[in-house]
Short mmCIF file of C-alpha atoms in Angstrom, two decimals:
data_model
loop_
_atom_site.label_atom_id
_atom_site.label_comp_id
_atom_site.label_asym_id
_atom_site.label_seq_id
_atom_site.Cartn_x
_atom_site.Cartn_y
_atom_site.Cartn_z
CA MET A 191 124.31 134.57 94.59
CA PRO A 192 121.87 137.16 93.53
CA LEU A 193 121.25 138.27 90.83
CA LEU A 194 120.41 142.09 88.56
CA PRO A 195 117.42 141.42 87.22
CA LEU A 196 117.54 139.31 83.58
CA PRO A 197 114.93 139.49 80.61
CA LEU A 198 114.72 135.38 80.49
CA SER A 199 111.11 133.79 78.75
CA HIS A 200 111.23 130.33 80.10
CA LYS A 201 112.06 127.73 82.44
CA LEU A 202 114.83 125.99 81.89
CA PRO A 203 114.49 122.52 82.55
CA VAL A 204 115.27 119.27 84.05
CA LEU A 205 115.53 115.82 82.80
CA SER A 206 114.92 112.44 84.55
CA VAL A 207 115.95 108.67 84.39
CA ASN A 208 113.82 106.60 87.36
CA GLY A 209 114.48 109.50 89.84
CA ALA A 210 117.78 111.23 88.66
CA PRO A 211 118.07 114.12 86.87
CA ALA A 212 119.84 114.40 84.03
CA LEU A 213 120.63 117.51 81.87
CA PRO A 214 119.79 120.79 81.27
CA ALA A 215 119.04 120.95 77.78
CA ARG A 216 117.25 123.98 76.53
CA ARG A 217 118.80 127.14 77.76
CA THR A 218 116.94 131.45 77.25
CA PRO A 219 117.75 133.64 74.51
CA ASP A 220 120.19 135.00 76.09
CA ARG A 221 122.87 132.09 76.05
CA ALA A 222 126.01 133.97 76.27
CA LEU A 223 125.34 135.12 79.46
CA ARG A 224 123.73 132.06 80.71
CA ALA A 225 127.27 130.47 80.00
CA ALA A 226 128.97 131.90 82.16
CA LEU A 227 125.79 131.87 85.95
CA GLY A 228 127.77 128.41 86.42
CA LEU A 229 130.77 129.89 87.15
CA CYS A 230 129.36 132.67 89.44
CA ALA A 231 129.58 131.40 92.59
CA LEU A 232 132.08 129.07 92.05
CA LEU A 233 135.17 132.12 90.82
CA LEU A 234 135.85 132.27 94.53
CA LEU A 235 136.41 129.20 96.51
CA THR A 236 136.42 131.01 100.17
CA SER A 237 133.21 133.01 100.01
CA CYS A 238 129.04 133.63 101.49
CA GLN A 239 127.25 135.37 98.62
CA ALA A 240 123.82 135.13 99.92
CA THR A 241 120.58 134.57 96.55
CA ARG A 242 119.66 137.95 96.44
CA PRO A 243 120.90 140.82 95.56
CA PRO A 244 119.57 143.91 98.37
CA ALA A 245 118.39 146.99 96.33
CA ALA A 246 119.71 149.62 95.38
CA ASN A 247 116.98 151.46 97.11
CA ASP A 248 117.40 149.24 100.39
CA ALA A 249 115.15 151.18 102.53
CA ARG A 250 116.91 148.93 105.21
CA VAL A 251 121.32 149.58 104.74
CA PRO A 252 122.71 153.12 105.77
CA ALA A 253 123.88 155.30 104.34
CA GLN A 254 127.23 155.90 106.03
CA ASN A 255 127.70 151.85 105.83
CA THR A 256 128.18 151.62 102.36
CA ALA A 257 130.22 155.80 102.28
CA ALA A 258 133.74 154.39 103.33
CA THR A 259 135.48 152.56 100.74
CA PHE A 260 138.57 152.42 99.70
CA ASP A 261 141.09 149.91 96.73
CA SER A 262 141.72 146.30 98.41
CA GLU A 263 144.77 146.78 94.88
CA SER A 264 146.54 149.33 97.50
CA VAL A 265 145.44 148.64 101.10
CA ASP A 266 148.07 149.35 103.20
CA PRO A 267 147.98 146.23 106.21
CA SER A 268 149.21 148.05 108.77
CA SER A 269 146.54 150.64 109.00
CA ILE A 270 143.01 148.85 107.76
CA ASP A 271 141.24 148.30 111.52
CA SER A 272 143.92 147.69 113.54
CA ARG A 273 140.88 147.52 116.16
CA VAL A 274 140.84 143.91 116.18
CA THR A 275 144.77 143.40 117.17
CA GLN A 276 144.62 146.62 119.40
CA GLN A 277 142.23 146.54 121.54
CA GLY A 278 141.75 142.87 120.47
CA ALA A 279 142.04 141.63 124.17
CA THR A 280 140.30 143.23 126.38
CA GLU A 281 137.05 143.76 123.22
CA ARG A 282 137.92 139.88 123.31
CA ALA A 283 137.56 139.74 127.60
CA ARG A 284 134.18 141.47 127.17
CA ILE A 285 132.55 139.85 125.61
CA THR A 286 133.85 136.11 126.17
CA GLY A 287 135.39 135.79 129.21
CA PHE A 288 137.11 132.97 127.24
CA PRO A 289 141.09 132.51 127.60
CA LEU A 290 143.20 133.41 124.78
CA ALA A 291 143.53 130.72 121.50
CA HIS A 292 144.70 126.78 121.77
CA ASP A 293 143.38 126.43 125.71
CA ASN A 294 140.86 124.37 125.77
CA LEU A 295 137.90 126.09 124.26
CA LYS A 296 135.64 122.95 124.12
CA SER A 297 134.88 122.89 127.24
CA VAL A 298 134.81 126.86 127.78
CA PRO A 299 130.31 127.67 128.67
CA LYS A 300 128.24 130.15 125.84
CA ILE A 301 129.06 132.94 124.37
CA VAL A 302 127.88 135.60 126.35
CA ILE A 303 125.54 137.81 123.78
CA ASP A 304 125.99 141.07 122.26
CA ASP A 305 122.62 143.02 121.60
CA ARG A 306 125.58 145.63 120.46
CA PRO A 307 124.62 146.29 116.08
CA TRP A 308 127.51 144.71 114.23
CA LEU A 309 129.65 147.06 113.32
CA GLU A 310 130.07 147.76 116.88
CA SER A 311 130.27 144.18 118.30
CA ILE A 312 131.89 142.33 114.72
CA HIS A 313 135.22 142.76 116.15
CA PRO A 314 135.65 141.52 119.24
CA LEU A 315 133.03 137.48 117.78
CA TYR A 316 135.58 138.75 114.85
CA ILE A 317 138.72 137.98 117.38
CA HIS A 318 136.03 135.51 118.80
CA ALA A 319 135.89 133.11 116.09
CA ARG A 320 140.15 133.40 115.57
CA SER A 321 140.63 131.77 118.18
CA LEU A 322 138.20 129.12 118.23
CA VAL A 323 139.32 128.23 114.33
CA GLU A 324 142.69 128.66 116.07
CA GLN A 325 142.15 125.97 118.42
CA GLU A 326 140.01 123.43 116.11
CA LEU A 327 142.62 123.25 113.43
CA ASN A 328 146.35 124.30 114.79
CA ALA A 329 146.33 127.02 113.48
CA ASP A 330 147.54 130.26 114.23
CA LEU A 331 145.99 132.91 111.77
CA ARG A 332 146.83 136.13 114.55
CA ASP A 333 147.88 138.29 111.03
CA ILE A 334 144.39 137.84 109.93
CA ARG A 335 142.74 140.68 109.03
CA LEU A 336 139.42 142.08 109.38
CA LEU A 337 138.28 144.11 106.52
CA LEU A 338 134.54 146.04 106.96
CA VAL A 339 134.52 147.57 102.82
CA ALA A 340 131.83 148.96 100.74
CA ASP A 341 131.00 146.38 97.40
CA THR A 342 133.92 147.94 95.42
CA PRO A 343 136.83 146.31 96.99
CA ILE A 344 134.75 143.15 97.42
CA ASN A 345 134.13 142.76 93.81
CA SER A 346 137.52 144.52 92.97
CA GLU A 347 138.89 141.06 95.01
CA VAL A 348 136.09 138.71 92.68
CA ASN A 349 137.42 140.62 89.99
CA HIS A 350 141.67 139.62 90.32
CA GLU A 351 141.11 136.34 91.34
CA THR A 352 138.14 135.51 88.39
CA ARG A 353 140.28 136.97 86.26
CA ARG A 354 142.85 134.98 86.91
CA LEU A 355 141.00 131.40 85.28
CA VAL A 356 139.19 133.46 83.35
CA ASN A 357 142.87 134.04 81.37
CA GLU A 358 143.46 130.70 81.87
CA GLN A 359 140.99 129.71 80.06
CA PHE A 360 140.71 132.11 76.87
CA GLY A 361 143.97 133.95 77.28
CA THR A 362 144.77 137.59 77.09
CA SER A 363 142.43 138.42 74.89
CA GLU A 364 139.59 140.35 74.37
CA PHE A 365 137.58 137.78 74.84
CA ALA A 366 138.82 137.02 77.40
CA ASP A 367 136.77 140.97 78.94
CA GLN A 368 134.09 140.93 77.62
CA PHE A 369 133.85 137.09 79.38
CA LEU A 370 135.07 137.91 82.41
CA GLY A 371 132.50 141.56 81.85
CA ARG A 372 129.58 139.61 81.87
CA VAL A 373 130.28 137.94 85.02
CA MET A 374 130.81 139.87 86.85
CA LYS A 375 128.43 142.16 85.66
CA THR A 376 126.04 139.63 87.82
CA GLN A 377 128.19 138.93 90.50
CA SER A 378 128.21 142.38 91.92
CA GLY A 379 127.44 143.23 95.64
CA THR A 380 126.32 139.72 96.04
CA TYR A 381 129.13 138.89 98.42
CA ALA A 382 128.19 139.15 102.34
CA ALA A 383 132.04 137.58 103.24
CA LEU A 384 134.86 136.26 101.33
CA PHE A 385 138.92 135.33 102.96
CA THR A 386 141.23 136.60 100.53
CA SER A 387 144.69 135.08 100.36
CA ARG A 388 146.16 137.80 98.17
CA LEU A 389 145.52 140.59 101.39
CA LYS A 390 145.81 137.96 104.91
CA ALA A 391 142.33 139.91 105.12
CA VAL A 392 138.71 138.33 105.62
CA MET A 393 136.52 140.87 104.15
CA VAL A 394 132.64 141.43 104.51
CA SER A 395 130.36 143.66 103.26
CA ARG A 396 128.95 146.52 104.85
CA SER A 397 125.96 146.16 103.15
CA MET A 398 125.21 143.28 103.22
CA LEU A 399 125.77 142.66 106.47
CA ALA A 400 123.37 145.04 107.03
CA ASN A 401 121.27 143.22 104.96
CA TYR A 402 121.48 139.98 106.91
CA GLU A 403 121.28 141.19 111.23
CA GLN A 404 117.73 142.89 109.36
CA SER A 405 117.33 139.54 108.02
CA LEU A 406 117.01 137.98 111.34
CA PRO A 407 114.34 138.12 114.07
CA ALA A 408 114.84 139.92 116.97
CA ASN A 409 116.67 137.90 119.30
CA PRO A 410 120.45 139.03 120.50
CA GLU A 411 121.54 135.24 120.54
CA ILE A 412 120.70 134.48 117.09
CA ARG A 413 122.19 137.58 115.52
CA THR A 414 125.34 137.60 118.02
CA ALA A 415 125.59 133.65 116.81
CA ALA A 416 124.48 134.59 112.83
CA LEU A 417 127.82 136.14 112.98
CA LEU A 418 130.21 133.74 114.61
CA THR A 419 129.06 131.84 112.55
CA LEU A 420 129.98 133.22 109.17
CA LEU A 421 133.32 134.90 110.68
CA ILE A 422 134.02 131.69 111.74
CA HIS A 423 133.10 129.70 108.05
CA GLU A 424 135.10 132.38 106.87
CA LEU A 425 138.35 131.72 109.02
CA VAL A 426 138.86 128.39 108.17
CA HIS A 427 139.02 129.16 104.53
CA ALA A 428 141.81 131.25 106.03
CA ALA A 429 143.45 128.44 108.23
CA ASP A 430 142.69 126.11 105.38
CA ASP A 431 144.46 128.43 102.26
CA GLN A 432 147.24 128.63 104.73
CA ARG A 433 147.89 124.90 105.69
CA TYR A 434 146.73 123.46 102.24
CA HIS A 435 148.02 126.58 99.30
CA ILE A 436 144.38 127.33 98.15
CA HIS A 437 145.38 129.34 96.27
CA GLU A 438 148.50 129.49 95.10
CA ASN A 439 148.16 125.27 93.73
CA ARG A 440 144.65 126.69 92.59
CA ALA A 441 143.71 124.44 88.86
CA LEU A 442 142.95 127.42 87.49
CA ASN A 443 140.31 124.85 85.23
CA PHE A 444 136.14 125.75 84.76
CA ARG A 445 135.00 122.26 85.32
CA ALA A 446 138.00 121.62 88.92
CA SER A 447 137.34 124.78 89.86
CA PHE A 448 132.94 123.41 90.70
CA ALA A 449 134.78 120.49 92.69
CA GLN A 450 137.68 122.60 93.47
CA SER A 451 134.62 124.41 94.91
CA ALA A 452 132.37 122.17 96.98
CA THR A 453 135.75 120.47 99.20
CA PHE A 454 136.63 123.54 100.20
CA GLU A 455 133.09 125.31 100.77
CA GLY A 456 131.66 121.92 102.21
CA HIS A 457 134.74 121.84 104.72
CA ALA A 458 134.20 125.02 105.56
CA GLN A 459 130.88 123.88 106.43
CA TRP A 460 132.12 121.14 108.57
CA VAL A 461 134.36 121.98 110.29
CA THR A 462 132.29 126.08 111.50
CA ARG A 463 129.31 123.10 112.18
CA ARG A 464 132.25 121.32 114.43
CA ILE A 465 132.55 124.17 116.37
CA CYS A 466 129.74 125.53 117.02
CA ALA A 467 128.26 121.91 118.84
CA TYR A 468 130.21 123.01 120.67
CA SER A 469 130.89 127.10 120.99
CA HIS A 470 126.30 126.98 121.24
CA CYS A 471 126.62 128.47 117.53
CA SER A 472 123.93 126.34 115.20
CA ILE A 473 121.96 128.74 115.56
CA GLY A 474 123.57 130.31 113.37
CA LEU A 475 124.26 127.65 110.79
CA ASP A 476 121.09 127.55 110.79
CA ALA A 477 120.35 131.47 109.58
CA LEU A 478 123.46 132.12 107.19
CA ASP A 479 122.11 129.47 105.43
CA ASN A 480 118.74 130.72 105.22
CA PHE A 481 120.44 134.12 104.63
CA MET A 482 121.78 132.33 101.19
CA PHE A 483 119.12 130.80 99.53
CA SER A 484 115.69 132.64 100.57
CA PRO A 485 114.13 129.47 101.08
CA ALA A 486 111.16 131.64 101.67
CA GLU A 487 111.55 134.56 98.51
CA GLN A 488 109.18 133.82 95.65
CA SER A 489 111.97 134.34 93.31
CA ASN A 490 110.70 136.22 90.38
CA HIS A 491 109.11 134.79 87.49
CA LEU A 492 111.34 136.17 85.02
CA THR A 493 114.29 135.52 86.65
CA GLN A 494 113.30 132.06 88.14
CA PRO A 495 115.36 129.96 85.55
CA VAL A 496 118.90 131.85 86.79
CA GLU A 497 118.13 131.54 90.70
CA ALA A 498 117.32 128.31 89.55
CA ILE A 499 121.15 127.37 88.14
CA SER A 500 123.15 130.17 91.38
CA ARG A 501 120.65 128.57 94.22
CA ASN A 502 121.30 124.63 93.36
CA VAL A 503 125.35 125.93 92.42
CA LEU A 504 125.26 127.07 95.96
CA GLU A 505 123.27 124.29 97.90
CA TYR A 506 126.16 121.94 95.23
CA SER A 507 129.42 123.16 96.92
CA TYR A 508 128.25 124.40 100.02
CA VAL A 509 125.61 121.55 101.30
CA GLU A 510 126.40 118.44 99.15
CA GLY A 511 130.29 119.39 100.02
CA GLU A 512 129.22 119.34 104.07
CA ARG A 513 128.42 115.95 102.49
CA PHE A 514 130.96 114.49 101.90
CA ILE A 515 133.35 115.70 103.82
CA ALA A 516 131.02 114.38 106.59
CA SER A 517 131.51 110.76 104.62
CA LEU A 518 134.56 111.22 104.88
CA ALA A 519 135.30 111.79 108.31
CA LYS A 520 133.98 108.96 108.88
CA ARG A 521 135.11 106.25 106.83
CA PRO A 522 138.83 104.91 108.69
CA GLY A 523 140.87 107.00 107.53
CA GLY A 524 138.87 110.23 107.59
CA SER A 525 141.41 112.61 108.28
CA LYS A 526 144.21 111.10 106.54
CA LEU A 527 141.46 111.03 103.45
CA ILE A 528 140.06 114.63 104.31
CA ASP A 529 144.34 116.17 104.34
CA ASP A 530 144.72 114.31 100.98
CA LEU A 531 142.00 115.40 100.06
CA LEU A 532 142.11 119.48 100.87
CA SER A 533 145.88 118.41 99.96
CA SER A 534 145.13 117.66 95.89
CA PRO A 535 141.38 118.42 95.67
CA PRO A 536 139.18 116.51 92.38
CA PHE A 537 139.12 117.42 89.15
CA ASP A 538 135.05 115.47 88.63
CA PRO A 539 131.93 117.75 90.26
CA ILE A 540 130.16 114.08 90.86
CA GLN A 541 133.79 112.84 92.91
CA ILE A 542 132.07 114.52 95.00
CA LEU A 543 128.27 112.64 94.79
CA SER A 544 130.74 109.94 95.36
CA PRO A 545 132.39 110.16 99.06
CA ASP A 546 132.08 106.15 98.65
CA ASN A 547 134.07 105.67 96.13
CA TYR A 548 137.32 108.59 96.12
CA PRO A 549 139.77 109.19 95.47
CA ASP A 550 137.67 107.05 91.44
CA LEU A 551 141.32 107.93 89.62
CA LYS A 552 139.24 105.22 86.86
CA ARG A 553 136.52 107.76 86.18
CA GLU A 554 138.00 110.26 86.42
CA HIS A 555 140.63 108.49 83.35
CA LEU A 556 137.77 108.29 81.78
CA ASN A 557 136.03 111.50 81.90
CA GLN A 558 139.27 112.54 79.92
CA ARG A 559 138.87 109.97 77.30
CA LEU A 560 136.00 111.86 77.19
CA ILE A 561 137.05 114.92 76.59
CA ARG A 562 140.13 113.95 74.17
CA ALA A 563 137.11 112.75 72.04
CA SER A 564 135.15 116.06 71.88
CA LEU A 565 138.65 118.26 70.62
CA ASP A 566 140.93 115.47 69.01
CA ILE A 567 138.28 115.84 65.89
CA ASP A 568 138.60 117.65 62.67
CA HIS A 569 135.82 120.38 62.67
CA PRO A 570 134.88 123.44 62.51
CA TRP A 571 133.96 124.18 66.13
CA VAL A 572 137.75 123.54 67.28
CA ARG A 573 140.09 124.94 64.37
CA ASP A 574 141.28 128.26 64.94
CA GLN A 575 139.64 131.16 66.37
CA TRP A 576 137.21 127.97 68.13
CA ILE A 577 138.27 127.14 72.03
CA GLY A 578 137.12 124.28 73.59
CA VAL A 579 136.99 124.52 77.89
CA GLU A 580 135.22 121.97 80.97
CA THR A 581 132.56 122.16 82.21
CA SER A 582 130.23 120.47 84.74
CA PRO A 583 127.47 118.59 84.12
CA LEU A 584 125.83 119.10 87.23
CA LYS A 585 125.52 122.95 86.71
CA GLY A 586 121.33 123.68 86.90
CA VAL A 587 120.47 120.13 88.92
CA ASN A 588 118.80 120.68 92.19
CA LEU A 589 120.03 117.89 94.62
CA ARG A 590 118.62 119.33 97.46
CA ALA A 591 114.47 120.63 96.27
CA ASP A 592 113.14 116.90 96.83
CA PRO A 593 115.41 114.73 99.17
CA ALA A 594 113.28 111.59 98.52
CA ARG A 595 114.73 111.44 95.09
CA ARG A 596 118.16 112.42 95.98
CA GLN A 597 119.56 108.79 96.43
CA ALA A 598 118.13 108.46 92.87
CA ALA A 599 120.17 110.53 91.09
CA VAL A 600 122.65 109.82 92.42
CA ASP A 601 122.42 106.11 91.56
CA GLY A 602 122.26 107.78 88.14
CA PHE A 603 124.76 109.66 88.27
CA THR A 604 127.42 107.61 89.84
CA ARG A 605 126.71 103.59 88.79
CA LEU A 606 124.31 103.83 85.44
CA ILE A 607 126.66 107.25 84.48
CA GLU A 608 130.04 105.95 84.87
CA SER A 609 131.97 108.06 83.03
CA MET A 610 130.83 111.96 82.59
CA VAL A 611 132.26 115.56 81.24
CA ALA A 612 130.41 119.13 79.88
CA MET A 613 132.30 121.37 76.86
CA GLN A 614 131.33 124.32 76.43
CA LEU A 615 132.29 125.76 72.75
CA TYR A 616 133.67 129.36 72.44
CA ASN A 617 134.02 130.82 68.98
CA ARG A 618 136.38 133.87 70.14
CA ALA A 619 136.16 136.20 67.01
CA SER A 620 132.51 136.61 68.27
CA PRO A 621 132.32 137.37 71.58
CA ASP A 622 128.95 138.19 71.85
CA ALA A 623 127.46 134.82 70.58
CA GLY A 624 126.74 132.14 72.99
CA PRO A 625 128.92 129.04 73.15
CA VAL A 626 127.71 125.07 71.86
CA GLU A 627 127.25 123.32 74.50
CA VAL A 628 128.23 119.44 74.96
CA THR A 629 127.69 117.35 77.30
CA LEU A 630 129.41 113.29 76.63
CA LEU A 631 128.53 110.23 79.14
CA GLN A 632 129.92 107.45 79.14
CA ALA A 633 127.22 105.26 80.46
CA GLU A 634 127.28 101.66 82.17
CA SER A 635 125.15 99.97 79.42
CA ALA A 636 124.25 100.67 76.17
CA THR A 637 119.86 99.47 77.12
CA THR A 638 121.13 102.64 80.06
CA ALA A 639 122.99 105.17 77.05
CA SER A 640 119.01 105.31 74.88
CA LEU A 641 117.01 105.50 76.99
CA PHE A 642 119.16 108.14 78.81
CA ALA A 643 119.58 109.42 74.93
CA ARG A 644 116.19 109.45 74.29
CA THR A 645 114.63 111.35 77.82
CA LEU A 646 117.35 114.27 76.37
CA HIS A 647 115.20 114.16 73.33
CA GLN A 648 112.17 114.64 74.62
CA ASN A 649 113.17 117.27 76.86
CA THR A 650 114.18 118.71 74.37
CA LEU A 651 110.24 119.31 72.87
CA THR A 652 108.44 121.67 73.14
CA ALA A 653 105.08 123.03 70.69
CA ASP A 654 107.79 125.76 69.21
CA THR A 655 110.34 123.45 68.01
CA TYR A 656 110.61 121.37 65.32
CA THR A 657 111.81 117.20 65.78
CA ASP A 658 112.67 114.08 63.74
CA GLU A 659 115.11 110.92 63.96
CA GLU A 660 116.89 108.65 62.78
CA PRO A 661 119.10 105.73 62.79
CA LEU A 662 122.49 105.78 60.77
CA ARG A 663 125.36 103.34 59.71
CA ILE A 664 128.96 105.24 59.26
CA ASP A 665 131.13 103.43 57.40
CA THR A 666 134.91 103.62 58.22
CA GLY A 667 138.19 102.34 56.42
CA ALA A 668 137.89 100.95 52.81
CA GLY A 669 138.71 97.54 51.07
CA ASN A 670 139.30 94.50 53.84
CA SER A 671 140.10 97.87 56.61
CA GLN A 672 136.44 98.65 56.29
CA SER A 673 134.17 98.76 58.96
CA GLY A 674 130.56 100.50 60.14
CA MET A 675 129.54 102.59 62.97
CA SER A 676 125.28 102.22 64.11
CA MET A 677 124.22 105.34 65.62
CA HIS A 678 120.08 106.83 66.66
CA MET A 679 120.57 110.35 65.94
CA TYR A 680 117.58 113.09 67.38
CA ARG A 681 117.12 116.24 66.06
CA THR A 682 115.31 119.35 67.78
CA SER A 683 115.27 122.83 66.28
CA GLN A 684 113.70 126.78 66.77
CA ASP A 685 112.70 127.45 64.28
CA ASN A 686 112.91 131.17 63.74
CA ASP A 687 116.08 133.11 63.98
CA THR A 688 118.01 132.87 66.69
CA SER A 689 118.27 129.13 64.87
CA PHE A 690 118.98 127.09 67.89
CA ARG A 691 119.26 123.73 67.02
CA THR A 692 119.82 120.24 69.88
CA ALA A 693 121.56 116.46 68.29
CA ILE A 694 122.10 113.78 70.35
CA GLY A 695 123.93 111.05 69.10
CA VAL A 696 123.63 107.60 70.95
CA SER A 697 126.51 104.71 69.75
CA GLY A 698 127.02 101.65 72.62
CA ILE A 699 127.29 103.09 75.68
CA TYR A 700 127.90 106.28 74.62
CA VAL A 701 125.98 109.47 74.82
CA VAL A 702 127.13 113.46 73.08
CA GLN A 703 124.63 116.60 73.21
CA ILE A 704 124.93 119.50 71.13
CA ALA A 705 123.29 122.44 71.52
CA GLY A 706 123.41 126.06 69.94
CA VAL A 707 122.64 127.83 67.31
CA SER A 708 123.47 126.87 63.90
CA PRO A 709 121.85 127.85 60.42
CA ASN A 710 121.33 124.30 60.43
CA SER A 711 121.79 120.42 61.44
CA VAL A 712 125.18 119.60 59.65
CA LEU A 713 127.76 120.84 61.58
CA LEU A 714 125.44 119.36 65.01
CA ASP A 715 125.99 115.93 63.49
CA ASP A 716 128.97 115.54 61.71
CA TYR A 717 130.69 117.46 65.77
CA ALA A 718 128.61 113.81 67.34
CA ILE A 719 129.27 111.37 64.17
CA ARG A 720 133.23 112.70 64.44
CA VAL A 721 133.16 111.89 68.18
CA LEU A 722 131.64 108.32 68.21
CA LEU A 723 134.36 107.64 66.29
CA ASN A 724 136.96 108.46 68.54
CA LEU A 725 135.47 106.54 70.60
CA GLN A 726 134.24 103.25 69.44
CA LEU A 727 138.60 103.23 69.15
CA PRO A 728 140.42 100.98 72.07
CA LEU A 729 141.21 102.19 74.93
#
């Protein structure tokens, strides 16, 4: 996902334990904005985004393409792009010569290449893409319209969907409004296309469409396949929403949004790849991947940390999501597994990395215990104006750049770590403040937990940090009922006006990491101790 330039000063390190990436432990100065970035690619589940926005003065975007705007709140379903339905049969016959939907499209010849500019050829290609998806998924998508729009109505639709999620997490409040504003600031102008259930339409950005077209070689075959692939992908989302009621059944939970995004984006990619295999448009998948992730471009050194998180989140959704779907399809009863998945996606983002264990109900049960332990304590961070929300422990972790290490990473997350969650604790009385970041994990052994804790601590060390560590014995109860908990605490702090601190506590098989701004370490220590005491209670 593209991002606006941000004044960031250093990279976000990613840890590794025996080759497995672990947790981000440092944050940049703009913590409040960074806290929202992990959600930016996920809040709207049915879209295609690029990793970099078009420049405001990009000469490649014709001025007339951005002039025609409309308010997506007041779209007249009968008036927008009626060419798709009124001229559909004629346009479609001209470009393809293919039979209508629900005929045997898998045996048709290669599509006729259209060398016209995309704004002229998109309507007949849309009709063809719709027929291909209808045939593949046995769906009727005749009521799904194509809307060519400026960025404003797309931003409006993203805002509408994002507000549903943000208000559910934070309540309808000034804090929610400000949080939404930070999220939307990073999303404006980043969507090439999206399916909107509310409008029953595929919305395509005119400016991003022009940028996408100009980014491709001057080869009509590649360009036709690239546009067809984009349209197929969005229409798969439309078919999935029609069959599984994705929009109305969506879990309005930040953590679940990561897993849901990987589920639906992965399925759309997988179905698109299947369709393109017999429709001769597979080259378009490579073009779309290059446009979204821009592998050849060099990031600005100031925005590189943020772009890395955004890229990793998007790649998790599209790449890991498709791997997950493809693996399920190969299992016995794969079709039913995928049907069950789309009907009720998992809440755990790490489930997407472990298709062989789907559905991993035991792990999610353990995850819920970690979540309860992080909130059911007597501590200022969970009282009054403070609120805790679940998020993904995988945001910012790169699983694609080094394929040789990927399996070690997956093994670490799915075997060495038996459960893992991340929480963000927000003070709604201070909307401009960043959250306190909390990550909790249950390792497969006390030795592994200790190893993770030490590695996490090492990752927080830089030239400007103060560090210390100590073993602790926490006594509980009284008299004959007295017992105790042994643990080890690691601390780092930046002794400047930000007072950014990290505390990592480990006891037995459990690890808790806390990072945030605090005038001293007492609040962090107390939180870690209380959470770990909670986890000593019987299951």
